[in-house]
Amino acid sequence: SRQDLLVPEADRIAASAALYGRRSQGFVTREGERFTEVALRIRSAPVVVLFSSSLVDTLASVEQVKRRLLIAGGLALGIALALGYGAASVFARRIRRLERAADRIAGGRLDDPVADGGRDELGQLAGAFERMRVQLARLDHARREFIANASHELRTPIFALGGFLELMASEDIDDATRREFLGTMQEQLARLEKLATSLLDLSRLDAGQLALDLDTIDVGQVAEALAEEFAAVAVSSGHPIRVERPDEHVEALADETRTLQIGRALLENAIRHTPEGTPIRIAADRQNGRAVLAVEDEGPGIPAPEAGHIFERFRRGDGGHASGSGLGLAIARELADAMGGRVALRSEPGRTVFTLELPTGPPQPRVFTGNRRAGES
């Protein structure tokens, strides 16, 4: 019977389990101390099993865990703040270095490298700044060299003309000497005119204002026109010129005036930098669907280190007569690029070949084009 059940005196949790026959749980207070209890009646026997635990120890443990969590959280927050501040300071210093480097580059001071050993985004940005600095330094060097060379090329004929004018102003010069001076002055004027035209072409190429009349031209006729134009020069310098062209027309889509200008530069280079008596061949052909104009000579060839810089502005070879402005081949390359073609060089002892490759296609309207190699010298 319910009265026979053994229950602790005045324990309402155990009594509830005994009376109702189900699990009972809750909080009780004994002798001023709170307990949490769970009571369960065993049906096979008049017994109630009571589990009791003091809340004082549990709450103390909870408070201890809470304190430790708060302390650990505070320490973690402090460490995170310290690390974040340190990392932010490092990043701020790196950013300030990049800012100072950008200011130096903007001010034209391109000698100091942009150094940053990081592999993150700032390191990549510093690497981009360094590449930009190197490229700007090269461009600045090329600009200074260009101005110095152009000034020198302009100054030489101007000084020569001034000297001849002073000599001609003298009354002691005979007519034969005066005529000789006039001939030399005409040569210097022609040199000035050619240099001015070359510089104007370069400025138009760089500014994208070069006008091209692209039309279908016969490369074979261009080769014959070049041979005829340089016939007198070839005879005086002892360079026999031979023209080779196939029976059929070799047509190209190009500006005929600019193609002749390129051919003149290639042919003049062959005459100028080969010994007297060196044969020169001008050939028109078709290769890989493109029209080709080749200028070949049997001279000593161009050394490999020099060949890599032959198309640079104001670059002049050491062989033959090292005169001229050094702009002809540079303009030839850029004009070929502007017309969608290219100028290439193959050289070995006893054989040097400059080839101009031009595209083929239907006639095109007049176009303006710029230097595709902007930034190169």
JSON list of C-alpha atoms in Angstrom, two decimals, residues 31-232:
[
{"chain": "A", "resi": 31, "resn": "GLU", "atom": "CA", "xyz": [18.70, 22.64, 6.81]},
{"chain": "A", "resi": 32, "resn": "GLY", "atom": "CA", "xyz": [19.01, 25.84, 4.84]},
{"chain": "A", "resi": 33, "resn": "GLU", "atom": "CA", "xyz": [20.71, 24.22, 1.87]},
{"chain": "A", "resi": 34, "resn": "ARG", "atom": "CA", "xyz": [19.02, 23.78, -1.48]},
{"chain": "A", "resi": 35, "resn": "PHE", "atom": "CA", "xyz": [19.10, 20.49, -3.32]},
{"chain": "A", "resi": 36, "resn": "THR", "atom": "CA", "xyz": [17.95, 19.38, -6.73]},
{"chain": "A", "resi": 37, "resn": "GLU", "atom": "CA", "xyz": [16.26, 15.97, -6.65]},
{"chain": "A", "resi": 38, "resn": "VAL", "atom": "CA", "xyz": [14.86, 13.33, -8.94]},
{"chain": "A", "resi": 39, "resn": "ALA", "atom": "CA", "xyz": [12.67, 10.56, -7.49]},
{"chain": "A", "resi": 40, "resn": "LEU", "atom": "CA", "xyz": [11.61, 7.35, -9.24]},
{"chain": "A", "resi": 41, "resn": "ARG", "atom": "CA", "xyz": [9.28, 4.67, -7.84]},
{"chain": "A", "resi": 42, "resn": "ILE", "atom": "CA", "xyz": [10.20, 1.05, -8.42]},
{"chain": "A", "resi": 43, "resn": "ARG", "atom": "CA", "xyz": [6.98, -0.81, -9.21]},
{"chain": "A", "resi": 44, "resn": "SER", "atom": "CA", "xyz": [8.21, -4.29, -8.29]},
{"chain": "A", "resi": 45, "resn": "ALA", "atom": "CA", "xyz": [8.93, -3.20, -4.74]},
{"chain": "A", "resi": 46, "resn": "PRO", "atom": "CA", "xyz": [7.56, -0.60, -2.35]},
{"chain": "A", "resi": 47, "resn": "VAL", "atom": "CA", "xyz": [10.67, 1.52, -2.82]},
{"chain": "A", "resi": 48, "resn": "VAL", "atom": "CA", "xyz": [11.31, 5.03, -4.17]},
{"chain": "A", "resi": 49, "resn": "VAL", "atom": "CA", "xyz": [14.78, 5.75, -5.46]},
{"chain": "A", "resi": 50, "resn": "LEU", "atom": "CA", "xyz": [15.82, 9.34, -4.75]},
{"chain": "A", "resi": 51, "resn": "PHE", "atom": "CA", "xyz": [18.75, 11.15, -6.38]},
{"chain": "A", "resi": 52, "resn": "SER", "atom": "CA", "xyz": [19.74, 14.32, -4.57]},
{"chain": "A", "resi": 53, "resn": "SER", "atom": "CA", "xyz": [22.52, 16.79, -5.30]},
{"chain": "A", "resi": 54, "resn": "SER", "atom": "CA", "xyz": [23.42, 19.96, -3.49]},
{"chain": "A", "resi": 55, "resn": "LEU", "atom": "CA", "xyz": [23.05, 23.10, -5.57]},
{"chain": "A", "resi": 56, "resn": "VAL", "atom": "CA", "xyz": [25.74, 24.89, -3.64]},
{"chain": "A", "resi": 57, "resn": "ASP", "atom": "CA", "xyz": [28.59, 22.87, -5.22]},
{"chain": "A", "resi": 58, "resn": "THR", "atom": "CA", "xyz": [26.99, 22.97, -8.65]},
{"chain": "A", "resi": 59, "resn": "LEU", "atom": "CA", "xyz": [26.45, 26.71, -8.58]},
{"chain": "A", "resi": 60, "resn": "ALA", "atom": "CA", "xyz": [29.95, 27.19, -7.27]},
{"chain": "A", "resi": 61, "resn": "SER", "atom": "CA", "xyz": [31.26, 25.16, -10.20]},
{"chain": "A", "resi": 62, "resn": "VAL", "atom": "CA", "xyz": [29.13, 27.16, -12.61]},
{"chain": "A", "resi": 63, "resn": "GLU", "atom": "CA", "xyz": [30.38, 30.40, -11.11]},
{"chain": "A", "resi": 64, "resn": "GLN", "atom": "CA", "xyz": [33.95, 29.18, -11.36]},
{"chain": "A", "resi": 65, "resn": "VAL", "atom": "CA", "xyz": [33.46, 28.17, -15.00]},
{"chain": "A", "resi": 66, "resn": "LYS", "atom": "CA", "xyz": [31.80, 31.51, -15.66]},
{"chain": "A", "resi": 67, "resn": "ARG", "atom": "CA", "xyz": [34.68, 33.40, -14.09]},
{"chain": "A", "resi": 68, "resn": "ARG", "atom": "CA", "xyz": [37.20, 31.35, -16.04]},
{"chain": "A", "resi": 69, "resn": "LEU", "atom": "CA", "xyz": [35.29, 31.93, -19.27]},
{"chain": "A", "resi": 70, "resn": "LEU", "atom": "CA", "xyz": [35.17, 35.66, -18.59]},
{"chain": "A", "resi": 71, "resn": "ILE", "atom": "CA", "xyz": [38.88, 35.73, -17.80]},
{"chain": "A", "resi": 72, "resn": "ALA", "atom": "CA", "xyz": [39.74, 33.62, -20.86]},
{"chain": "A", "resi": 73, "resn": "GLY", "atom": "CA", "xyz": [37.48, 35.78, -23.04]},
{"chain": "A", "resi": 74, "resn": "GLY", "atom": "CA", "xyz": [39.11, 38.93, -21.71]},
{"chain": "A", "resi": 75, "resn": "LEU", "atom": "CA", "xyz": [42.57, 37.54, -22.31]},
{"chain": "A", "resi": 76, "resn": "ALA", "atom": "CA", "xyz": [41.59, 36.40, -25.82]},
{"chain": "A", "resi": 77, "resn": "LEU", "atom": "CA", "xyz": [40.11, 39.80, -26.57]},
{"chain": "A", "resi": 78, "resn": "GLY", "atom": "CA", "xyz": [43.23, 41.54, -25.31]},
{"chain": "A", "resi": 79, "resn": "ILE", "atom": "CA", "xyz": [45.50, 39.27, -27.33]},
{"chain": "A", "resi": 80, "resn": "ALA", "atom": "CA", "xyz": [43.30, 39.76, -30.41]},
{"chain": "A", "resi": 81, "resn": "LEU", "atom": "CA", "xyz": [43.38, 43.52, -29.96]},
{"chain": "A", "resi": 82, "resn": "ALA", "atom": "CA", "xyz": [47.14, 43.50, -29.49]},
{"chain": "A", "resi": 83, "resn": "LEU", "atom": "CA", "xyz": [47.69, 41.28, -32.51]},
{"chain": "A", "resi": 84, "resn": "GLY", "atom": "CA", "xyz": [45.23, 43.31, -34.57]},
{"chain": "A", "resi": 85, "resn": "TYR", "atom": "CA", "xyz": [46.87, 46.55, -33.58]},
{"chain": "A", "resi": 86, "resn": "GLY", "atom": "CA", "xyz": [50.30, 45.13, -34.37]},
{"chain": "A", "resi": 87, "resn": "ALA", "atom": "CA", "xyz": [49.15, 43.78, -37.74]},
{"chain": "A", "resi": 88, "resn": "ALA", "atom": "CA", "xyz": [47.38, 47.05, -38.51]},
{"chain": "A", "resi": 89, "resn": "SER", "atom": "CA", "xyz": [50.53, 48.98, -37.59]},
{"chain": "A", "resi": 90, "resn": "VAL", "atom": "CA", "xyz": [52.63, 46.76, -39.87]},
{"chain": "A", "resi": 91, "resn": "PHE", "atom": "CA", "xyz": [50.13, 47.16, -42.71]},
{"chain": "A", "resi": 92, "resn": "ALA", "atom": "CA", "xyz": [49.93, 50.90, -42.09]},
{"chain": "A", "resi": 93, "resn": "ARG", "atom": "CA", "xyz": [53.72, 51.22, -42.29]},
{"chain": "A", "resi": 94, "resn": "ARG", "atom": "CA", "xyz": [53.78, 49.18, -45.51]},
{"chain": "A", "resi": 95, "resn": "ILE", "atom": "CA", "xyz": [51.01, 51.32, -46.97]},
{"chain": "A", "resi": 96, "resn": "ARG", "atom": "CA", "xyz": [52.88, 54.49, -45.99]},
{"chain": "A", "resi": 97, "resn": "ARG", "atom": "CA", "xyz": [56.00, 53.13, -47.69]},
{"chain": "A", "resi": 98, "resn": "LEU", "atom": "CA", "xyz": [53.97, 52.49, -50.84]},
{"chain": "A", "resi": 99, "resn": "GLU", "atom": "CA", "xyz": [52.49, 55.98, -50.57]},
{"chain": "A", "resi": 100, "resn": "ARG", "atom": "CA", "xyz": [55.97, 57.51, -50.30]},
{"chain": "A", "resi": 101, "resn": "ALA", "atom": "CA", "xyz": [57.14, 55.39, -53.23]},
{"chain": "A", "resi": 102, "resn": "ALA", "atom": "CA", "xyz": [54.17, 56.60, -55.29]},
{"chain": "A", "resi": 103, "resn": "ASP", "atom": "CA", "xyz": [55.02, 60.20, -54.38]},
{"chain": "A", "resi": 104, "resn": "ARG", "atom": "CA", "xyz": [58.64, 59.63, -55.45]},
{"chain": "A", "resi": 105, "resn": "ILE", "atom": "CA", "xyz": [57.54, 58.13, -58.76]},
{"chain": "A", "resi": 106, "resn": "ALA", "atom": "CA", "xyz": [55.07, 60.97, -59.33]},
{"chain": "A", "resi": 107, "resn": "GLY", "atom": "CA", "xyz": [57.85, 63.44, -58.62]},
{"chain": "A", "resi": 108, "resn": "GLY", "atom": "CA", "xyz": [60.13, 61.84, -61.20]},
{"chain": "A", "resi": 109, "resn": "ARG", "atom": "CA", "xyz": [62.54, 60.28, -58.69]},
{"chain": "A", "resi": 110, "resn": "LEU", "atom": "CA", "xyz": [62.87, 56.82, -60.20]},
{"chain": "A", "resi": 111, "resn": "ASP", "atom": "CA", "xyz": [66.16, 55.63, -58.69]},
{"chain": "A", "resi": 112, "resn": "ASP", "atom": "CA", "xyz": [64.89, 54.14, -55.40]},
{"chain": "A", "resi": 113, "resn": "PRO", "atom": "CA", "xyz": [63.33, 50.66, -55.81]},
{"chain": "A", "resi": 114, "resn": "VAL", "atom": "CA", "xyz": [59.94, 49.83, -54.31]},
{"chain": "A", "resi": 115, "resn": "ALA", "atom": "CA", "xyz": [60.76, 47.00, -51.88]},
{"chain": "A", "resi": 116, "resn": "ASP", "atom": "CA", "xyz": [58.25, 44.87, -49.98]},
{"chain": "A", "resi": 117, "resn": "GLY", "atom": "CA", "xyz": [58.91, 41.24, -49.07]},
{"chain": "A", "resi": 118, "resn": "GLY", "atom": "CA", "xyz": [55.28, 40.33, -48.37]},
{"chain": "A", "resi": 119, "resn": "ARG", "atom": "CA", "xyz": [53.42, 37.70, -50.37]},
{"chain": "A", "resi": 120, "resn": "ASP", "atom": "CA", "xyz": [49.97, 39.14, -49.77]},
{"chain": "A", "resi": 121, "resn": "GLU", "atom": "CA", "xyz": [48.00, 41.70, -51.75]},
{"chain": "A", "resi": 122, "resn": "LEU", "atom": "CA", "xyz": [50.22, 44.57, -50.55]},
{"chain": "A", "resi": 123, "resn": "GLY", "atom": "CA", "xyz": [53.29, 42.64, -51.68]},
{"chain": "A", "resi": 124, "resn": "GLN", "atom": "CA", "xyz": [51.71, 42.13, -55.09]},
{"chain": "A", "resi": 125, "resn": "LEU", "atom": "CA", "xyz": [50.84, 45.83, -55.23]},
{"chain": "A", "resi": 126, "resn": "ALA", "atom": "CA", "xyz": [54.43, 46.73, -54.33]},
{"chain": "A", "resi": 127, "resn": "GLY", "atom": "CA", "xyz": [55.64, 44.41, -57.10]},
{"chain": "A", "resi": 128, "resn": "ALA", "atom": "CA", "xyz": [53.36, 46.19, -59.56]},
{"chain": "A", "resi": 129, "resn": "PHE", "atom": "CA", "xyz": [54.73, 49.55, -58.35]},
{"chain": "A", "resi": 130, "resn": "GLU", "atom": "CA", "xyz": [58.29, 48.29, -58.85]},
{"chain": "A", "resi": 131, "resn": "ARG", "atom": "CA", "xyz": [57.54, 47.10, -62.39]},
{"chain": "A", "resi": 132, "resn": "MET", "atom": "CA", "xyz": [55.95, 50.47, -63.12]},
{"chain": "A", "resi": 133, "resn": "ARG", "atom": "CA", "xyz": [59.01, 52.27, -61.70]},
{"chain": "A", "resi": 134, "resn": "VAL", "atom": "CA", "xyz": [61.39, 50.21, -63.82]},
{"chain": "A", "resi": 135, "resn": "GLN", "atom": "CA", "xyz": [59.34, 50.82, -66.96]},
{"chain": "A", "resi": 136, "resn": "LEU", "atom": "CA", "xyz": [59.06, 54.55, -66.24]},
{"chain": "A", "resi": 137, "resn": "ALA", "atom": "CA", "xyz": [62.81, 54.69, -65.59]},
{"chain": "A", "resi": 138, "resn": "ARG", "atom": "CA", "xyz": [63.42, 53.06, -68.96]},
{"chain": "A", "resi": 139, "resn": "LEU", "atom": "CA", "xyz": [61.04, 55.46, -70.66]},
{"chain": "A", "resi": 140, "resn": "ASP", "atom": "CA", "xyz": [62.64, 58.43, -68.93]},
{"chain": "A", "resi": 141, "resn": "HIS", "atom": "CA", "xyz": [66.10, 57.23, -69.97]},
{"chain": "A", "resi": 142, "resn": "ALA", "atom": "CA", "xyz": [64.88, 56.72, -73.52]},
{"chain": "A", "resi": 143, "resn": "ARG", "atom": "CA", "xyz": [63.30, 60.19, -73.52]},
{"chain": "A", "resi": 144, "resn": "ARG", "atom": "CA", "xyz": [66.49, 61.83, -72.27]},
{"chain": "A", "resi": 145, "resn": "GLU", "atom": "CA", "xyz": [68.57, 59.88, -74.76]},
{"chain": "A", "resi": 146, "resn": "PHE", "atom": "CA", "xyz": [66.17, 60.76, -77.56]},
{"chain": "A", "resi": 147, "resn": "ILE", "atom": "CA", "xyz": [66.32, 64.47, -76.74]},
{"chain": "A", "resi": 148, "resn": "ALA", "atom": "CA", "xyz": [70.11, 64.40, -76.45]},
{"chain": "A", "resi": 149, "resn": "ASN", "atom": "CA", "xyz": [70.51, 62.52, -79.74]},
{"chain": "A", "resi": 150, "resn": "ALA", "atom": "CA", "xyz": [67.99, 64.70, -81.55]},
{"chain": "A", "resi": 151, "resn": "SER", "atom": "CA", "xyz": [69.69, 67.83, -80.24]},
{"chain": "A", "resi": 152, "resn": "HIS", "atom": "CA", "xyz": [73.06, 66.52, -81.38]},
{"chain": "A", "resi": 153, "resn": "GLU", "atom": "CA", "xyz": [71.74, 65.58, -84.83]},
{"chain": "A", "resi": 154, "resn": "LEU", "atom": "CA", "xyz": [70.18, 69.02, -85.24]},
{"chain": "A", "resi": 155, "resn": "ARG", "atom": "CA", "xyz": [73.15, 70.89, -83.85]},
{"chain": "A", "resi": 156, "resn": "THR", "atom": "CA", "xyz": [75.73, 69.31, -86.17]},
{"chain": "A", "resi": 157, "resn": "PRO", "atom": "CA", "xyz": [74.32, 70.56, -89.52]},
{"chain": "A", "resi": 158, "resn": "ILE", "atom": "CA", "xyz": [73.30, 73.88, -87.97]},
{"chain": "A", "resi": 159, "resn": "PHE", "atom": "CA", "xyz": [76.84, 74.53, -86.76]},
{"chain": "A", "resi": 160, "resn": "ALA", "atom": "CA", "xyz": [78.19, 73.42, -90.12]},
{"chain": "A", "resi": 161, "resn": "LEU", "atom": "CA", "xyz": [75.87, 75.81, -91.95]},
{"chain": "A", "resi": 162, "resn": "GLY", "atom": "CA", "xyz": [76.84, 78.65, -89.61]},
{"chain": "A", "resi": 163, "resn": "GLY", "atom": "CA", "xyz": [80.54, 78.01, -90.23]},
{"chain": "A", "resi": 164, "resn": "PHE", "atom": "CA", "xyz": [80.12, 77.94, -93.98]},
{"chain": "A", "resi": 165, "resn": "LEU", "atom": "CA", "xyz": [78.09, 81.14, -93.92]},
{"chain": "A", "resi": 166, "resn": "GLU", "atom": "CA", "xyz": [80.83, 82.88, -91.97]},
{"chain": "A", "resi": 167, "resn": "LEU", "atom": "CA", "xyz": [83.43, 81.66, -94.45]},
{"chain": "A", "resi": 168, "resn": "MET", "atom": "CA", "xyz": [81.32, 82.74, -97.42]},
{"chain": "A", "resi": 169, "resn": "ALA", "atom": "CA", "xyz": [80.94, 86.19, -95.92]},
{"chain": "A", "resi": 170, "resn": "SER", "atom": "CA", "xyz": [84.68, 86.63, -96.35]},
{"chain": "A", "resi": 171, "resn": "GLU", "atom": "CA", "xyz": [85.70, 88.46, -99.50]},
{"chain": "A", "resi": 172, "resn": "ASP", "atom": "CA", "xyz": [88.83, 86.34, -99.94]},
{"chain": "A", "resi": 173, "resn": "ILE", "atom": "CA", "xyz": [87.01, 83.19, -101.16]},
{"chain": "A", "resi": 174, "resn": "ASP", "atom": "CA", "xyz": [87.23, 82.41, -104.84]},
{"chain": "A", "resi": 175, "resn": "ASP", "atom": "CA", "xyz": [84.29, 81.26, -106.91]},
{"chain": "A", "resi": 176, "resn": "ALA", "atom": "CA", "xyz": [85.31, 77.57, -106.97]},
{"chain": "A", "resi": 177, "resn": "THR", "atom": "CA", "xyz": [85.53, 77.42, -103.17]},
{"chain": "A", "resi": 178, "resn": "ARG", "atom": "CA", "xyz": [82.25, 79.30, -102.86]},
{"chain": "A", "resi": 179, "resn": "ARG", "atom": "CA", "xyz": [80.52, 76.76, -105.14]},
{"chain": "A", "resi": 180, "resn": "GLU", "atom": "CA", "xyz": [82.02, 73.93, -103.09]},
{"chain": "A", "resi": 181, "resn": "PHE", "atom": "CA", "xyz": [80.72, 75.51, -99.90]},
{"chain": "A", "resi": 182, "resn": "LEU", "atom": "CA", "xyz": [77.27, 75.95, -101.46]},
{"chain": "A", "resi": 183, "resn": "GLY", "atom": "CA", "xyz": [77.18, 72.27, -102.40]},
{"chain": "A", "resi": 184, "resn": "THR", "atom": "CA", "xyz": [78.12, 71.23, -98.87]},
{"chain": "A", "resi": 185, "resn": "MET", "atom": "CA", "xyz": [75.51, 73.57, -97.44]},
{"chain": "A", "resi": 186, "resn": "GLN", "atom": "CA", "xyz": [72.86, 72.02, -99.67]},
{"chain": "A", "resi": 187, "resn": "GLU", "atom": "CA", "xyz": [73.84, 68.61, -98.34]},
{"chain": "A", "resi": 188, "resn": "GLN", "atom": "CA", "xyz": [73.50, 69.84, -94.76]},
{"chain": "A", "resi": 189, "resn": "LEU", "atom": "CA", "xyz": [70.12, 71.37, -95.55]},
{"chain": "A", "resi": 190, "resn": "ALA", "atom": "CA", "xyz": [68.98, 68.08, -97.05]},
{"chain": "A", "resi": 191, "resn": "ARG", "atom": "CA", "xyz": [70.19, 66.32, -93.90]},
{"chain": "A", "resi": 192, "resn": "LEU", "atom": "CA", "xyz": [68.23, 68.76, -91.75]},
{"chain": "A", "resi": 193, "resn": "GLU", "atom": "CA", "xyz": [65.12, 68.30, -93.87]},
{"chain": "A", "resi": 194, "resn": "LYS", "atom": "CA", "xyz": [65.38, 64.51, -93.65]},
{"chain": "A", "resi": 195, "resn": "LEU", "atom": "CA", "xyz": [65.89, 64.60, -89.89]},
{"chain": "A", "resi": 196, "resn": "ALA", "atom": "CA", "xyz": [62.95, 66.98, -89.41]},
{"chain": "A", "resi": 197, "resn": "THR", "atom": "CA", "xyz": [60.74, 64.70, -91.52]},
{"chain": "A", "resi": 198, "resn": "SER", "atom": "CA", "xyz": [61.82, 61.67, -89.51]},
{"chain": "A", "resi": 199, "resn": "LEU", "atom": "CA", "xyz": [61.13, 63.37, -86.20]},
{"chain": "A", "resi": 200, "resn": "LEU", "atom": "CA", "xyz": [57.73, 64.49, -87.48]},
{"chain": "A", "resi": 201, "resn": "ASP", "atom": "CA", "xyz": [56.90, 60.91, -88.52]},
{"chain": "A", "resi": 202, "resn": "LEU", "atom": "CA", "xyz": [57.91, 59.61, -85.10]},
{"chain": "A", "resi": 203, "resn": "SER", "atom": "CA", "xyz": [55.80, 62.21, -83.31]},
{"chain": "A", "resi": 204, "resn": "ARG", "atom": "CA", "xyz": [52.79, 61.33, -85.46]},
{"chain": "A", "resi": 205, "resn": "LEU", "atom": "CA", "xyz": [53.32, 57.62, -84.84]},
{"chain": "A", "resi": 206, "resn": "ASP", "atom": "CA", "xyz": [53.55, 58.14, -81.10]},
{"chain": "A", "resi": 207, "resn": "ALA", "atom": "CA", "xyz": [50.50, 60.43, -81.06]},
{"chain": "A", "resi": 208, "resn": "GLY", "atom": "CA", "xyz": [48.40, 58.11, -83.24]},
{"chain": "A", "resi": 209, "resn": "GLN", "atom": "CA", "xyz": [47.99, 60.76, -85.94]},
{"chain": "A", "resi": 210, "resn": "LEU", "atom": "CA", "xyz": [49.75, 59.07, -88.85]},
{"chain": "A", "resi": 211, "resn": "ALA", "atom": "CA", "xyz": [47.57, 59.04, -91.97]},
{"chain": "A", "resi": 212, "resn": "LEU", "atom": "CA", "xyz": [47.69, 55.87, -94.09]},
{"chain": "A", "resi": 213, "resn": "ASP", "atom": "CA", "xyz": [46.11, 55.36, -97.50]},
{"chain": "A", "resi": 214, "resn": "LEU", "atom": "CA", "xyz": [45.76, 51.58, -97.55]},
{"chain": "A", "resi": 215, "resn": "ASP", "atom": "CA", "xyz": [45.27, 50.23, -101.05]},
{"chain": "A", "resi": 216, "resn": "THR", "atom": "CA", "xyz": [46.34, 47.31, -103.20]},
{"chain": "A", "resi": 217, "resn": "ILE", "atom": "CA", "xyz": [49.91, 47.82, -104.41]},
{"chain": "A", "resi": 218, "resn": "ASP", "atom": "CA", "xyz": [52.32, 45.75, -106.49]},
{"chain": "A", "resi": 219, "resn": "VAL", "atom": "CA", "xyz": [55.36, 44.92, -104.35]},
{"chain": "A", "resi": 220, "resn": "GLY", "atom": "CA", "xyz": [57.34, 44.04, -107.48]},
{"chain": "A", "resi": 221, "resn": "GLN", "atom": "CA", "xyz": [56.85, 47.53, -108.85]},
{"chain": "A", "resi": 222, "resn": "VAL", "atom": "CA", "xyz": [57.97, 48.94, -105.50]},
{"chain": "A", "resi": 223, "resn": "ALA", "atom": "CA", "xyz": [61.18, 46.90, -105.75]},
{"chain": "A", "resi": 224, "resn": "GLU", "atom": "CA", "xyz": [61.87, 48.20, -109.27]},
{"chain": "A", "resi": 225, "resn": "ALA", "atom": "CA", "xyz": [61.12, 51.78, -108.20]},
{"chain": "A", "resi": 226, "resn": "LEU", "atom": "CA", "xyz": [63.63, 51.48, -105.36]},
{"chain": "A", "resi": 227, "resn": "ALA", "atom": "CA", "xyz": [66.33, 50.08, -107.66]},
{"chain": "A", "resi": 228, "resn": "GLU", "atom": "CA", "xyz": [65.77, 52.90, -110.14]},
{"chain": "A", "resi": 229, "resn": "GLU", "atom": "CA", "xyz": [65.79, 55.56, -107.42]},
{"chain": "A", "resi": 230, "resn": "PHE", "atom": "CA", "xyz": [69.09, 54.31, -105.95]},
{"chain": "A", "resi": 231, "resn": "ALA", "atom": "CA", "xyz": [70.77, 53.55, -109.29]},
{"chain": "A", "resi": 232, "resn": "ALA", "atom": "CA", "xyz": [73.04, 56.60, -109.19]}
]
